[in-house]
Structures are given as C-alpha cells and as structure tokens.
Short mmCIF file of C-alpha atoms in Angstrom, two decimals:
data_model
loop_
_atom_site.label_atom_id
_atom_site.label_comp_id
_atom_site.label_asym_id
_atom_site.label_seq_id
_atom_site.Cartn_x
_atom_site.Cartn_y
_atom_site.Cartn_z
CA MET A 1 -4.64 -33.93 -7.12
CA ASN A 2 -3.94 -37.15 -5.26
CA THR A 3 -0.91 -36.69 -3.00
CA ASP A 4 -1.83 -39.55 -0.65
CA ALA A 5 -0.99 -42.38 -3.02
CA PRO A 6 1.10 -45.18 -1.48
CA LYS A 7 4.84 -44.73 -1.70
CA SER A 8 5.21 -47.99 -3.63
CA ASN A 9 3.28 -46.67 -6.61
CA ARG A 10 3.27 -42.92 -6.98
CA HIS A 11 3.72 -40.50 -9.86
CA PHE A 12 6.43 -37.87 -10.22
CA VAL A 13 7.17 -35.34 -12.95
CA LEU A 14 10.69 -34.17 -13.76
CA ALA A 15 11.19 -30.95 -15.76
CA ALA A 16 14.51 -30.00 -17.33
CA GLY A 17 16.02 -28.06 -20.20
CA GLY A 18 17.52 -30.08 -23.02
CA THR A 19 21.21 -29.96 -22.04
CA GLY A 20 23.30 -32.64 -20.39
CA GLY A 21 23.88 -30.50 -17.32
CA HIS A 22 20.15 -30.46 -16.58
CA LEU A 23 19.21 -33.90 -17.89
CA ILE A 24 21.98 -36.11 -16.47
CA PRO A 25 20.80 -35.60 -12.88
CA ALA A 26 17.18 -35.84 -14.01
CA PHE A 27 17.83 -39.21 -15.65
CA ALA A 28 19.66 -40.45 -12.54
CA LEU A 29 16.69 -39.49 -10.36
CA ALA A 30 14.26 -41.06 -12.82
CA ALA A 31 16.14 -44.36 -12.62
CA GLU A 32 16.07 -44.30 -8.81
CA LEU A 33 12.37 -43.48 -8.62
CA ASP A 34 11.58 -46.14 -11.20
CA ALA A 35 13.58 -48.70 -9.20
CA ARG A 36 11.47 -47.79 -6.17
CA GLY A 37 8.30 -48.67 -8.08
CA HIS A 38 7.13 -45.19 -9.02
CA HIS A 39 5.95 -43.82 -12.37
CA VAL A 40 7.97 -40.96 -13.81
CA ALA A 41 7.35 -38.52 -16.66
CA LEU A 42 9.68 -35.91 -18.17
CA ILE A 43 8.85 -32.38 -19.32
CA THR A 44 11.53 -30.95 -21.59
CA ASP A 45 12.16 -29.37 -25.00
CA GLU A 46 12.87 -30.95 -28.39
CA ARG A 47 16.56 -31.44 -27.59
CA GLY A 48 15.80 -33.14 -24.30
CA ALA A 49 13.22 -35.46 -25.85
CA ASN A 50 15.84 -36.79 -28.27
CA ILE A 51 19.01 -36.63 -26.21
CA PRO A 52 21.09 -39.85 -25.99
CA GLY A 53 20.85 -41.59 -22.64
CA LYS A 54 17.17 -40.96 -21.97
CA PRO A 55 15.71 -44.11 -20.37
CA ASP A 56 13.20 -45.93 -22.56
CA TYR A 57 10.59 -46.00 -19.80
CA LEU A 58 10.73 -42.22 -19.34
CA THR A 59 7.98 -40.62 -21.42
CA ALA A 60 8.98 -37.14 -22.62
CA HIS A 61 6.44 -34.33 -23.02
CA VAL A 62 7.64 -31.34 -25.05
CA LEU A 63 6.34 -28.00 -23.81
CA PRO A 64 6.77 -24.53 -25.28
CA ALA A 65 9.04 -22.48 -23.05
CA GLY A 66 9.55 -18.78 -23.60
CA ARG A 67 13.00 -17.26 -23.47
CA PHE A 68 13.58 -13.86 -21.98
CA GLY A 69 16.63 -12.05 -23.28
CA LYS A 70 17.70 -8.47 -22.79
CA ASN A 71 15.39 -7.18 -25.52
CA PRO A 72 12.03 -6.22 -23.92
CA LEU A 73 10.33 -6.54 -27.31
CA ARG A 74 10.69 -10.31 -27.01
CA TRP A 75 9.23 -10.57 -23.53
CA LEU A 76 5.59 -10.63 -24.64
CA GLY A 77 6.16 -13.57 -26.98
CA GLY A 78 8.13 -15.34 -24.27
CA ALA A 79 5.36 -14.76 -21.76
CA ARG A 80 2.78 -16.21 -24.15
CA ALA A 81 4.91 -19.31 -24.63
CA VAL A 82 5.22 -19.71 -20.85
CA ARG A 83 1.44 -19.38 -20.51
CA ASP A 84 0.85 -22.01 -23.20
CA GLY A 85 3.41 -24.32 -21.62
CA ARG A 86 1.85 -23.89 -18.21
CA ASN A 87 -1.59 -24.76 -19.56
CA MET A 88 -0.24 -27.87 -21.28
CA ALA A 89 1.46 -28.91 -18.04
CA LEU A 90 -1.79 -28.46 -16.12
CA ARG A 91 -3.54 -30.85 -18.52
CA LEU A 92 -0.72 -33.36 -18.09
CA PHE A 93 -0.92 -33.10 -14.30
CA ASP A 94 -4.68 -33.58 -14.38
CA ALA A 95 -4.19 -36.91 -16.19
CA PHE A 96 -0.96 -38.06 -14.51
CA GLU A 97 -1.77 -36.91 -10.94
CA PRO A 98 1.81 -36.45 -9.72
CA SER A 99 2.67 -36.46 -6.03
CA ALA A 100 5.38 -33.87 -6.71
CA VAL A 101 7.13 -32.05 -9.54
CA ILE A 102 10.84 -31.26 -9.64
CA GLY A 103 12.60 -28.81 -11.93
CA PHE A 104 16.27 -29.14 -12.84
CA GLY A 105 16.61 -25.74 -14.46
CA GLY A 106 16.39 -24.62 -18.05
CA TYR A 107 13.47 -22.85 -19.67
CA PRO A 108 11.10 -25.87 -19.93
CA ALA A 109 11.15 -26.19 -16.14
CA PHE A 110 9.60 -22.75 -15.72
CA PRO A 111 6.05 -23.37 -17.06
CA ALA A 112 6.02 -26.83 -15.46
CA LEU A 113 6.73 -25.41 -11.99
CA LEU A 114 4.29 -22.54 -12.50
CA ALA A 115 1.66 -25.15 -13.27
CA SER A 116 2.49 -27.26 -10.22
CA THR A 117 2.25 -24.31 -7.83
CA LYS A 118 -1.05 -23.20 -9.39
CA ALA A 119 -2.45 -26.72 -9.06
CA GLY A 120 -1.28 -27.09 -5.46
CA ILE A 121 1.15 -29.90 -6.28
CA PRO A 122 4.30 -29.96 -4.10
CA SER A 123 7.26 -28.67 -6.07
CA VAL A 124 11.04 -28.81 -5.81
CA VAL A 125 13.89 -27.23 -7.73
CA HIS A 126 17.33 -28.80 -7.97
CA GLU A 127 20.32 -26.53 -8.56
CA GLN A 128 23.36 -28.23 -10.07
CA ASN A 129 25.68 -25.23 -9.91
CA ALA A 130 27.17 -23.16 -7.10
CA VAL A 131 25.15 -20.16 -8.32
CA LEU A 132 21.36 -20.34 -8.35
CA GLY A 133 20.28 -20.26 -12.00
CA ARG A 134 17.89 -17.75 -13.51
CA VAL A 135 14.85 -20.05 -13.70
CA ASN A 136 15.43 -21.37 -10.20
CA ARG A 137 15.72 -17.82 -8.86
CA LEU A 138 12.36 -16.97 -10.38
CA LEU A 139 10.80 -20.04 -8.77
CA ALA A 140 12.58 -20.07 -5.41
CA GLY A 141 9.79 -18.24 -3.60
CA ARG A 142 7.06 -20.49 -5.02
CA VAL A 143 8.46 -23.99 -4.49
CA ASP A 144 8.34 -26.16 -1.37
CA ALA A 145 12.01 -27.20 -1.38
CA ILE A 146 15.31 -26.17 -2.95
CA ALA A 147 17.83 -28.99 -3.38
CA THR A 148 21.43 -27.84 -3.79
CA SER A 149 24.65 -29.48 -4.92
CA TYR A 150 27.06 -27.34 -2.88
CA PRO A 151 27.04 -26.11 0.72
CA GLU A 152 27.55 -22.56 -0.58
CA VAL A 153 25.22 -21.31 -3.31
CA GLU A 154 25.38 -17.75 -4.54
CA ARG A 155 22.25 -15.76 -5.37
CA LEU A 156 20.18 -17.86 -2.98
CA LYS A 157 18.39 -15.55 -0.58
CA GLU A 158 18.70 -16.17 3.15
CA LYS A 159 14.93 -16.06 3.60
CA TYR A 160 14.69 -19.39 1.76
CA GLU A 161 17.19 -21.13 4.04
CA THR A 162 14.54 -23.20 5.84
CA LYS A 163 13.62 -25.03 2.65
CA VAL A 164 17.16 -25.68 1.40
CA TYR A 165 18.44 -29.28 1.32
CA LEU A 166 22.04 -30.13 0.46
CA VAL A 167 21.85 -33.33 -1.59
CA GLY A 168 24.63 -33.06 -4.18
CA ASN A 169 24.38 -33.53 -7.92
CA PRO A 170 23.24 -37.00 -9.09
CA VAL A 171 25.58 -38.77 -11.49
CA ARG A 172 25.17 -41.78 -13.74
CA ALA A 173 25.16 -45.13 -11.92
CA GLU A 174 28.10 -46.45 -13.95
CA VAL A 175 30.20 -43.47 -12.88
CA LEU A 176 29.18 -43.74 -9.24
CA GLU A 177 30.23 -47.39 -9.27
CA LEU A 178 33.83 -46.24 -9.87
CA ARG A 179 33.89 -44.63 -6.43
CA LYS A 180 34.54 -48.07 -4.95
CA GLN A 181 37.75 -48.45 -6.95
CA ASP A 182 41.15 -47.25 -5.84
CA PHE A 183 42.89 -44.40 -7.59
CA PRO A 184 44.97 -45.97 -10.39
CA GLU A 185 48.53 -46.57 -9.26
CA PHE A 186 50.97 -43.84 -10.24
CA THR A 187 54.69 -44.38 -9.67
CA ASP A 188 57.93 -42.59 -10.51
CA GLU A 189 58.32 -44.80 -13.60
CA GLY A 190 54.69 -45.53 -14.57
CA LEU A 191 52.48 -43.89 -17.16
CA LEU A 192 50.77 -40.57 -16.45
CA ARG A 193 47.35 -40.87 -18.06
CA VAL A 194 45.71 -37.53 -18.87
CA LEU A 195 42.07 -37.12 -19.89
CA VAL A 196 41.06 -33.90 -21.67
CA THR A 197 37.45 -32.97 -22.44
CA GLY A 198 35.64 -29.72 -23.09
CA GLY A 199 32.05 -30.74 -22.50
CA SER A 200 29.58 -32.01 -25.07
CA GLN A 201 30.77 -29.55 -27.72
CA GLY A 202 34.48 -29.69 -27.01
CA ALA A 203 36.55 -26.56 -26.40
CA SER A 204 38.98 -25.11 -28.92
CA ILE A 205 41.08 -23.49 -26.18
CA LEU A 206 42.02 -26.95 -24.93
CA SER A 207 43.05 -28.02 -28.42
CA GLN A 208 45.21 -24.93 -28.72
CA VAL A 209 46.92 -25.10 -25.34
CA VAL A 210 47.08 -28.67 -24.02
CA PRO A 211 49.41 -30.33 -26.58
CA ASP A 212 52.01 -27.56 -26.31
CA GLY A 213 51.62 -27.41 -22.52
CA LEU A 214 52.25 -31.13 -22.14
CA ALA A 215 55.29 -30.80 -24.39
CA MET A 216 56.80 -28.31 -21.92
CA LEU A 217 56.88 -30.84 -19.07
CA PRO A 218 60.29 -32.11 -17.92
CA PRO A 219 61.46 -34.99 -20.17
CA ALA A 220 61.17 -37.55 -17.37
CA LEU A 221 57.47 -36.73 -17.00
CA ARG A 222 56.69 -35.98 -20.64
CA GLY A 223 58.08 -39.36 -21.70
CA ARG A 224 55.48 -41.14 -19.57
CA LEU A 225 52.42 -39.35 -20.90
CA GLN A 226 49.42 -41.13 -22.34
CA VAL A 227 46.71 -38.70 -23.47
CA THR A 228 43.04 -39.09 -24.34
CA GLN A 229 41.49 -35.90 -25.68
CA GLN A 230 38.04 -34.97 -26.90
CA CYS A 231 38.21 -32.39 -29.69
CA ARG A 232 35.86 -30.58 -31.97
CA GLN A 233 35.74 -32.10 -35.43
CA GLU A 234 37.28 -28.99 -36.97
CA ASP A 235 40.22 -29.12 -34.53
CA ILE A 236 41.09 -32.78 -34.52
CA ASP A 237 43.58 -32.89 -37.42
CA ALA A 238 45.57 -29.93 -36.12
CA VAL A 239 45.67 -31.41 -32.61
CA ARG A 240 46.86 -34.74 -33.97
CA GLU A 241 49.70 -33.01 -35.82
CA ARG A 242 50.74 -31.18 -32.65
CA TYR A 243 50.95 -34.35 -30.61
CA LEU A 244 52.89 -36.09 -33.39
CA SER A 245 55.35 -33.22 -33.56
CA HIS A 246 55.88 -33.47 -29.79
CA ASP A 247 56.15 -37.28 -29.90
CA ILE A 248 53.38 -37.62 -27.31
CA PRO A 249 51.02 -40.61 -27.70
CA ALA A 250 47.44 -39.38 -27.83
CA GLU A 251 44.07 -40.87 -28.67
CA LEU A 252 41.71 -38.26 -30.09
CA GLY A 253 38.02 -38.31 -30.79
CA THR A 254 34.97 -36.10 -30.98
CA TYR A 255 33.02 -38.38 -28.64
CA PHE A 256 33.90 -41.37 -26.45
CA GLU A 257 31.08 -43.77 -25.59
CA ASP A 258 33.13 -45.38 -22.81
CA MET A 259 33.94 -42.12 -21.01
CA GLU A 260 33.45 -43.67 -17.58
CA GLU A 261 36.17 -46.24 -18.31
CA ARG A 262 38.55 -43.50 -19.40
CA LEU A 263 37.73 -41.52 -16.29
CA ALA A 264 38.46 -44.60 -14.19
CA ASP A 265 41.93 -44.97 -15.74
CA CYS A 266 43.03 -41.34 -15.76
CA HIS A 267 45.41 -39.72 -13.27
CA VAL A 268 44.71 -36.09 -14.22
CA PHE A 269 41.67 -34.49 -15.82
CA ILE A 270 41.88 -31.25 -17.81
CA GLY A 271 38.68 -29.51 -18.85
CA ARG A 272 35.78 -27.21 -18.13
CA ALA A 273 34.07 -26.86 -14.75
CA GLY A 274 30.46 -27.66 -15.55
CA ALA A 275 28.31 -29.08 -12.78
CA SER A 276 28.24 -32.64 -14.16
CA THR A 277 32.00 -32.63 -14.68
CA ILE A 278 32.65 -31.60 -11.07
CA ALA A 279 30.10 -34.11 -9.79
CA GLU A 280 31.79 -36.95 -11.67
CA LEU A 281 35.32 -35.95 -10.67
CA THR A 282 34.33 -35.84 -7.01
CA ALA A 283 32.26 -39.03 -7.21
CA VAL A 284 35.24 -40.94 -8.61
CA GLY A 285 38.04 -38.99 -6.94
CA ARG A 286 40.12 -37.68 -9.83
CA PRO A 287 42.38 -34.62 -9.66
CA GLY A 288 41.61 -31.89 -12.15
CA ILE A 289 42.93 -28.78 -13.79
CA LEU A 290 39.77 -26.80 -14.43
CA ILE A 291 39.31 -23.94 -16.89
CA PRO A 292 35.89 -22.35 -16.28
CA LEU A 293 33.96 -21.24 -19.34
CA PRO A 294 34.41 -17.45 -19.25
CA ILE A 295 30.97 -16.71 -20.72
CA ALA A 296 29.08 -18.96 -18.28
CA THR A 297 26.11 -17.13 -16.77
CA ASP A 298 27.02 -15.46 -13.46
CA ASP A 299 30.48 -17.03 -13.79
CA HIS A 300 28.95 -20.15 -12.27
CA GLN A 301 31.66 -22.52 -13.52
CA ALA A 302 34.28 -20.65 -11.51
CA ALA A 303 32.01 -20.89 -8.46
CA ASN A 304 31.67 -24.63 -9.08
CA THR A 305 35.42 -25.08 -8.55
CA ARG A 306 35.49 -23.43 -5.11
CA GLU A 307 34.88 -26.52 -2.98
CA ILE A 308 37.14 -28.96 -4.83
CA VAL A 309 39.98 -26.43 -5.07
CA ALA A 310 39.76 -25.67 -1.35
CA ALA A 311 39.99 -29.41 -0.66
CA GLY A 312 43.16 -29.71 -2.76
CA GLY A 313 41.45 -31.87 -5.35
CA ALA A 314 41.83 -29.51 -8.30
CA ARG A 315 43.46 -26.36 -9.57
CA MET A 316 41.50 -23.64 -11.30
CA VAL A 317 43.01 -21.59 -14.11
CA ARG A 318 41.13 -18.71 -15.72
CA GLN A 319 40.98 -19.02 -19.50
CA ALA A 320 42.78 -15.68 -19.88
CA ASN A 321 45.76 -17.22 -18.05
CA PHE A 322 45.50 -20.67 -19.62
CA ALA A 323 48.72 -20.86 -21.61
CA PRO A 324 51.07 -23.81 -22.30
CA LYS A 325 53.60 -22.67 -19.71
CA GLU A 326 50.91 -22.29 -17.02
CA LEU A 327 49.46 -25.71 -17.78
CA ALA A 328 52.89 -27.35 -17.57
CA LYS A 329 53.49 -25.62 -14.25
CA GLN A 330 50.20 -26.87 -12.77
CA ILE A 331 50.67 -30.47 -13.94
CA GLN A 332 54.22 -30.57 -12.68
CA ALA A 333 53.09 -29.32 -9.28
CA MET A 334 50.41 -32.02 -9.09
CA ALA A 335 52.27 -34.97 -10.59
CA GLN A 336 55.94 -34.49 -9.81
CA LYS A 337 55.57 -36.83 -6.83
CA PRO A 338 53.19 -39.81 -6.77
CA ALA A 339 52.05 -38.92 -3.24
CA SER A 340 51.02 -35.42 -4.34
CA LEU A 341 48.74 -36.79 -7.04
CA ALA A 342 47.25 -39.40 -4.69
CA ASN A 343 46.55 -36.70 -2.10
CA ALA A 344 44.82 -34.56 -4.73
CA ALA A 345 42.70 -37.53 -5.74
CA HIS A 346 41.69 -38.06 -2.13
CA GLY A 347 40.81 -34.38 -1.80
CA ALA A 348 38.51 -34.64 -4.82
CA TRP A 349 36.96 -37.86 -3.50
CA ASN A 350 36.18 -36.22 -0.15
CA CYS A 351 34.03 -33.62 -1.96
CA GLY A 352 31.83 -36.28 -3.54
CA ARG A 353 28.24 -36.78 -2.44
CA PRO A 354 27.55 -40.37 -3.50
CA ASP A 355 24.07 -40.44 -1.95
CA ALA A 356 22.83 -37.51 -4.03
CA THR A 357 20.39 -39.55 -6.11
CA LYS A 358 19.00 -41.46 -3.14
CA ASP A 359 18.68 -38.31 -1.03
CA LEU A 360 16.91 -36.48 -3.82
CA ALA A 361 14.54 -39.43 -4.28
CA ASP A 362 13.90 -39.42 -0.51
CA LEU A 363 13.06 -35.75 -0.72
CA MET A 364 10.57 -36.38 -3.51
CA GLU A 365 8.99 -39.28 -1.61
CA SER A 366 8.56 -37.07 1.45
CA PHE A 367 5.75 -35.24 -0.31
CA GLY A 368 2.29 -36.75 0.00
CA GLY A 369 3.52 -39.05 2.75
CA ALA A 370 5.32 -38.36 6.00
CA ASP A 371 6.55 -34.94 7.02
CA MET A 372 9.66 -33.62 5.31
CA MET A 373 12.35 -36.17 6.06
CA ASP A 374 15.50 -35.47 8.03
CA VAL A 375 17.66 -37.84 6.01
CA ILE A 376 19.27 -35.04 4.03
CA ARG A 377 21.88 -33.49 6.22
CA VAL A 378 24.07 -30.45 5.89
CA GLY A 379 27.31 -31.54 7.55
CA GLU A 380 28.16 -30.10 10.91
CA GLY A 381 29.99 -26.87 10.50
CA GLU A 382 28.84 -26.49 6.91
CA LYS A 383 26.98 -23.28 6.34
CA ARG A 384 25.65 -21.65 3.25
CA ALA A 385 27.30 -18.34 2.56
CA PRO A 386 25.12 -15.24 2.81
CA ALA A 387 23.38 -14.66 -0.47
CA THR A 388 24.69 -11.91 -2.68
CA SER A 389 21.09 -10.99 -3.09
CA THR A 390 20.48 -9.91 -6.61
CA ALA A 391 16.83 -10.12 -7.49
CA ALA A 392 15.95 -11.95 -10.65
CA GLU A 393 15.11 -9.71 -13.49
CA GLY A 394 12.12 -7.85 -12.03
CA ALA A 395 10.60 -6.64 -15.26
CA THR A 396 10.75 -10.13 -16.77
CA LYS A 397 9.19 -11.63 -13.67
CA ASP A 398 6.32 -9.14 -13.83
CA VAL A 399 5.62 -9.94 -17.47
CA VAL A 400 5.61 -13.68 -16.77
CA ARG A 401 3.44 -13.32 -13.67
CA ASP A 402 0.90 -11.18 -15.52
CA SER A 403 0.65 -13.65 -18.36
CA ALA A 404 0.44 -16.68 -16.12
CA GLU A 405 -2.42 -15.51 -13.91
#
C-alpha cells in the first residue's frame, strides 16, 4: 500500500454504521478531507449508503457486517459475515490505496478495520460517546490511534493511553457556524423559546411529559413560552391537544429540515443525550435538560452528560424521575433569572470543541507523512479517568479472530 503519497492528494477510507450518531461526524470529516484535496470513500451498511446528508462526492461501499448478540448460536454466522466483509474491504483497499482508515463505530467498521490492520494500513477509531463502544473496544488493541470526544472515557484501558487523542466530536459546518453568534437575548419580559427533540425517531416520553411540565411553570414564565417539538407521528395529535388545552403556543413536526436555525433561536433544549446532540449543544452554547435513553448500551448517554452538567451547562434527569413536576422545577431553576440562563449557555459553550473536525483531519494526515502530530492537545489538568476495565466479550472476540485469520 502506498502511504507516502503527497498530502495534497491522498486517499482515506471512513467506516461507520448507518446511524446518524456514527455518520454525522464521518460526513464532517469527509468534507474537511475533501476540502484539503484528498479522495475519500465510505464503508457502511445499507442504511448508511442511503441516509440523508451524505455528500454526493462520497462513494459508499456496502459491506456485510456480522452482529454478535447474546445467543452463541448466531456467532458463527456473524463471524462469517465479518470474514466476507473483511475480504471485500481488502479488495477495495487494493484498488483505492488509502493512506489511513478510520472507523466511527457500528458493525460495518469492524471488518473494515480488521482489513486495514491485516494489510498494514494505518488505522484510527473515533469514539463519539463517553464510553468506548463495543466495536471500538474490540479494535482498540489493533489500531494506531484512538480519537475521543471527551477527556474521560469509560471502558478505555490505561495501556492504550499513549495512542489516545482528545479531538471532540465533529459537527455539521452549518451548526458550527452558530458558535460565532451570541446567545439569543432573554429578558424578564421576552419570550422563552424551548426546543424539544428525541433524536431521529423521536421519544414518546417527551410527548407525555413536556406539555404538562411546561404547563406547571409559574404563570409569568408560562405565558412567555414558545415551543418547537419533534414528535413521533403517532404522538403528534395528542401532543397538539395537550398544548392547546394548556394555551401554550407550540409548533410540532416529525422532522425539521432547518434544525440548526431552531437551535440558534432556542433558549432551552429538552431531549436525549446522544453524542451528536451533546456535540451540537456545546458547539453552539445552548443550555439543556437531558434525559438519557435508559436502554443505551453501557448507559453511555448518561456518561455523555457528565462534562456539560459539571460545567453548569445542562441538567440531567433520569427517565424514571422525568415527570411534569420535575421538568417544571428544572426549567424554573434555569430560566427564572435571565443571568442564570446566560450563565448556563456559557457553561455549555465552554465544553465545545470547535476544532474537532480539523484536529481529526490533522490526525489522519499525520499517517504516511510526518510523525504523529502534536496539534491535538489534551488541556492542561485534563486527565482521562482510570478505565473501568471490562474486557470486550471474550468468546465473541475469539470467534471473530478465528474466522478472520
């Protein structure tokens, strides 16, 4: 493989599962690498190949990727799919000759990174969450670098510390542009604009709790509300009736194409704590009330809130405690005084890592050229917490290793 190609015209492969959490940062990196004059290809699954927002210049290659659940009877089939995916990736690499391969998590990244390590191509994994994901745990010992989004990442073993780079989580350029704007003015008499989303699929718990919670605010605050809420299609009529009964103006929809504009205007965000959500809130500097998805693997959404909550930029409420009265209490604490809300916005803004895309692109460019760059810095005093070392599923790893050799 040619890893000595000039920096102005090199090839990189990005591998990611077909969800927004994996693909949004991959697309941001692809745009940066393309702007620097490089050629970029994407390895993903069927969902990722057809997801809205994929750049036209980014060619998608769909690979089989085995899934390994708790049932050992399915491991053999999963291992065969990984082997087939790895072999397809090797053929792609032979033709494309990448300088480096980066995985953003998700099952399609696994065979792609196995192929890169077998072929001797430099490899990187990027972890969006504050807990190292299953695929990235399996690959951590094989790759050349581990890029993280938080200074503290659980389930990341201390022995890998020398190849860890804190870069942050890349966000869309149009969202990052909002970082230059001031927090929208909030006064004792002005509107309080609230944005409610539950991720790409919505969240019924928000539809059930938020309208009644907002209705419990003191009249002086409730009378100034202006709400934008994303709902599931099956919930939207009931939510509309609730807001009408409470006389609270609300715009509802299952999807908003201009989400960055709504994020720019909002004073308070209410929603889940996925990696992309946190990255956008901190990039823009918007206070949040965050309700982690309780079934998230390794409770990673709760871990994602740790930094922004500590900085005063958000409040985290467990779903079991997320009731109308609790929501009203949290909003009142944040928004009763304009200065309190502005301070929370500043706390969120301080957690942002606006150079995440550039730093990640620098890391990729460091392969096949100069020695590993020193541009990516972990701030003075910042230290990754000791790993809560839990080995990735050993039996699954053995099956995959045996099939891949």
